[in-house]
Amino acid sequence: MEKTFFMIKPDGVERGLVGDVLKRIERRGFRLEKLEMRQIDRASLEKHYADLVDRPFFLGIAEFMMSAPVVMGVIAGPGVVASWRDMLGATNPAEAAPGTIRGDFATAPTGSIIPNIAHGSDSLESAQREIAIWFPEMN
Ligand code: UDP
Ligand code: MG
């Protein structure tokens, strides 16, 4: 069964949206295979966002992602990689469609793109790579 990696970022946890996000996963019919609350470390985060570490905004992302615990996990289901991305909505909360997680919850009054509630792997390859980083015991 196809799997993807998700994270509820520090803003989602601090705003009490863990239940809302998990509810959407379960309502959609995806199976939770892993679920864990964790304070993330910088080395793993740099591996996770390997394509972003050289960007000027990475420092801000790293500071935000390590500012408080996240809830991370693995979900499984047919087409789950693309479906979960659809459920998240656009990266920039200001552009995320209503009905999506980011469109419904990530109001971003500051205009910042960084706090956008949740993460999802962007391809099958990314999903496998990210699951291996955060849950190496699954391989
Ligand atoms: N991000 C940002 N500014 C950007 C692009 C990304 O602050 O211009 C942050 C944002 O939190 C995003 C994360 O970095 O969720 C990872 O970026 P990516 O392009 O992979 O977006 P995602 O896959 O999360 O939609
Ligand atoms: Mg991404």
mmCIF file of C-alpha atoms in Angstrom, residues 18-115:
data_model
loop_
_atom_site.group_PDB
_atom_site.id
_atom_site.type_symbol
_atom_site.label_atom_id
_atom_site.label_comp_id
_atom_site.label_asym_id
_atom_site.label_seq_id
_atom_site.Cartn_x
_atom_site.Cartn_y
_atom_site.Cartn_z
ATOM 1 C CA VAL A 18 -3.812 18.126 15.991
ATOM 2 C CA GLY A 19 -7.268 16.609 16.382
ATOM 3 C CA ASP A 20 -8.667 18.492 13.378
ATOM 4 C CA VAL A 21 -5.832 17.351 11.121
ATOM 5 C CA LEU A 22 -5.957 13.721 12.297
ATOM 6 C CA LYS A 23 -9.737 13.765 11.880
ATOM 7 C CA ARG A 24 -9.330 14.664 8.203
ATOM 8 C CA ILE A 25 -6.828 11.833 7.723
ATOM 9 C CA GLU A 26 -9.159 9.303 9.318
ATOM 10 C CA ARG A 27 -12.309 10.627 7.666
ATOM 11 C CA ARG A 28 -10.631 10.262 4.289
ATOM 12 C CA GLY A 29 -10.009 6.624 5.113
ATOM 13 C CA PHE A 30 -6.227 6.678 5.271
ATOM 14 C CA ARG A 31 -4.651 4.285 7.715
ATOM 15 C CA LEU A 32 -2.352 5.660 10.406
ATOM 16 C CA GLU A 33 0.776 3.503 10.476
ATOM 17 C CA LYS A 34 2.924 5.728 12.706
ATOM 18 C CA LEU A 35 2.120 8.647 14.978
ATOM 19 C CA GLU A 36 4.505 10.404 17.304
ATOM 20 C CA MET A 37 4.960 13.743 19.034
ATOM 21 C CA ARG A 38 8.568 14.797 18.841
ATOM 22 C CA GLN A 39 10.913 17.739 19.273
ATOM 23 C CA ILE A 40 12.899 17.634 16.057
ATOM 24 C CA ASP A 41 16.675 17.959 15.772
ATOM 25 C CA ARG A 42 18.531 20.114 13.306
ATOM 26 C CA ALA A 43 20.493 17.335 11.567
ATOM 27 C CA SER A 44 17.327 15.434 10.672
ATOM 28 C CA LEU A 45 15.570 18.635 9.616
ATOM 29 C CA GLU A 46 18.440 19.498 7.269
ATOM 30 C CA LYS A 47 18.141 16.054 5.694
ATOM 31 C CA HIS A 48 14.379 16.424 5.448
ATOM 32 C CA TYR A 49 14.598 19.838 3.748
ATOM 33 C CA ALA A 50 17.801 19.018 1.815
ATOM 34 C CA ASP A 51 16.517 20.989 -1.197
ATOM 35 C CA LEU A 52 15.951 24.121 0.938
ATOM 36 C CA VAL A 53 19.021 24.272 3.211
ATOM 37 C CA ASP A 54 20.847 26.700 0.919
ATOM 38 C CA ARG A 55 17.900 29.109 0.609
ATOM 39 C CA PRO A 56 18.023 32.397 2.538
ATOM 40 C CA PHE A 57 14.743 31.592 4.291
ATOM 41 C CA PHE A 58 15.967 28.228 5.633
ATOM 42 C CA LEU A 59 17.174 29.751 8.924
ATOM 43 C CA GLY A 60 13.667 31.004 9.596
ATOM 44 C CA ILE A 61 12.185 27.626 8.702
ATOM 45 C CA ALA A 62 14.636 25.788 10.974
ATOM 46 C CA GLU A 63 13.978 28.153 13.882
ATOM 47 C CA PHE A 64 10.232 27.713 13.441
ATOM 48 C CA MET A 65 10.306 23.922 13.026
ATOM 49 C CA MET A 66 12.399 23.473 16.182
ATOM 50 C CA SER A 67 10.487 26.065 18.253
ATOM 51 C CA ALA A 68 8.050 23.520 19.718
ATOM 52 C CA PRO A 69 7.160 19.849 19.305
ATOM 53 C CA VAL A 70 5.618 18.543 16.099
ATOM 54 C CA VAL A 71 3.356 15.559 15.532
ATOM 55 C CA MET A 72 4.609 13.326 12.752
ATOM 56 C CA GLY A 73 3.495 10.105 11.222
ATOM 57 C CA VAL A 74 3.046 7.815 8.279
ATOM 58 C CA ILE A 75 -0.291 7.252 6.562
ATOM 59 C CA ALA A 76 -1.220 4.661 3.986
ATOM 60 C CA GLY A 77 -3.871 4.363 1.311
ATOM 61 C CA PRO A 78 -4.375 4.321 -2.443
ATOM 62 C CA GLY A 79 -2.883 7.470 -3.992
ATOM 63 C CA VAL A 80 -2.153 8.857 -0.534
ATOM 64 C CA VAL A 81 0.891 10.910 -1.599
ATOM 65 C CA ALA A 82 -1.028 13.106 -4.057
ATOM 66 C CA SER A 83 -4.252 13.050 -2.011
ATOM 67 C CA TRP A 84 -2.533 14.296 1.117
ATOM 68 C CA ARG A 85 -0.898 17.110 -0.857
ATOM 69 C CA ASP A 86 -4.341 18.033 -2.212
ATOM 70 C CA MET A 87 -5.768 17.992 1.303
ATOM 71 C CA LEU A 88 -2.977 20.325 2.506
ATOM 72 C CA GLY A 89 -3.506 22.922 -0.200
ATOM 73 C CA ALA A 90 -0.998 25.429 -1.568
ATOM 74 C CA THR A 91 2.245 26.070 0.327
ATOM 75 C CA ASN A 92 1.391 29.742 0.780
ATOM 76 C CA PRO A 93 -1.639 29.945 3.107
ATOM 77 C CA ALA A 94 -2.805 33.063 1.276
ATOM 78 C CA GLU A 95 -3.158 30.982 -1.891
ATOM 79 C CA ALA A 96 -4.545 27.804 -0.308
ATOM 80 C CA ALA A 97 -8.118 26.988 -1.347
ATOM 81 C CA PRO A 98 -10.895 26.920 1.263
ATOM 82 C CA GLY A 99 -11.595 23.317 2.233
ATOM 83 C CA THR A 100 -7.905 22.462 2.369
ATOM 84 C CA ILE A 101 -6.055 22.235 5.688
ATOM 85 C CA ARG A 102 -3.929 25.277 4.948
ATOM 86 C CA GLY A 103 -6.858 27.119 3.373
ATOM 87 C CA ASP A 104 -9.055 26.506 6.400
ATOM 88 C CA PHE A 105 -6.565 26.960 9.243
ATOM 89 C CA ALA A 106 -3.399 28.769 8.121
ATOM 90 C CA THR A 107 -4.638 32.323 8.076
ATOM 91 C CA ALA A 108 -1.088 33.767 8.222
ATOM 92 C CA PRO A 109 -2.109 37.321 9.172
ATOM 93 C CA THR A 110 1.571 38.282 9.025
ATOM 94 C CA GLY A 111 1.797 37.211 5.403
ATOM 95 C CA SER A 112 4.512 34.679 6.291
ATOM 96 C CA ILE A 113 4.519 31.429 4.334
ATOM 97 C CA ILE A 114 6.477 29.560 6.998
ATOM 98 C CA PRO A 115 3.742 28.629 9.511
#
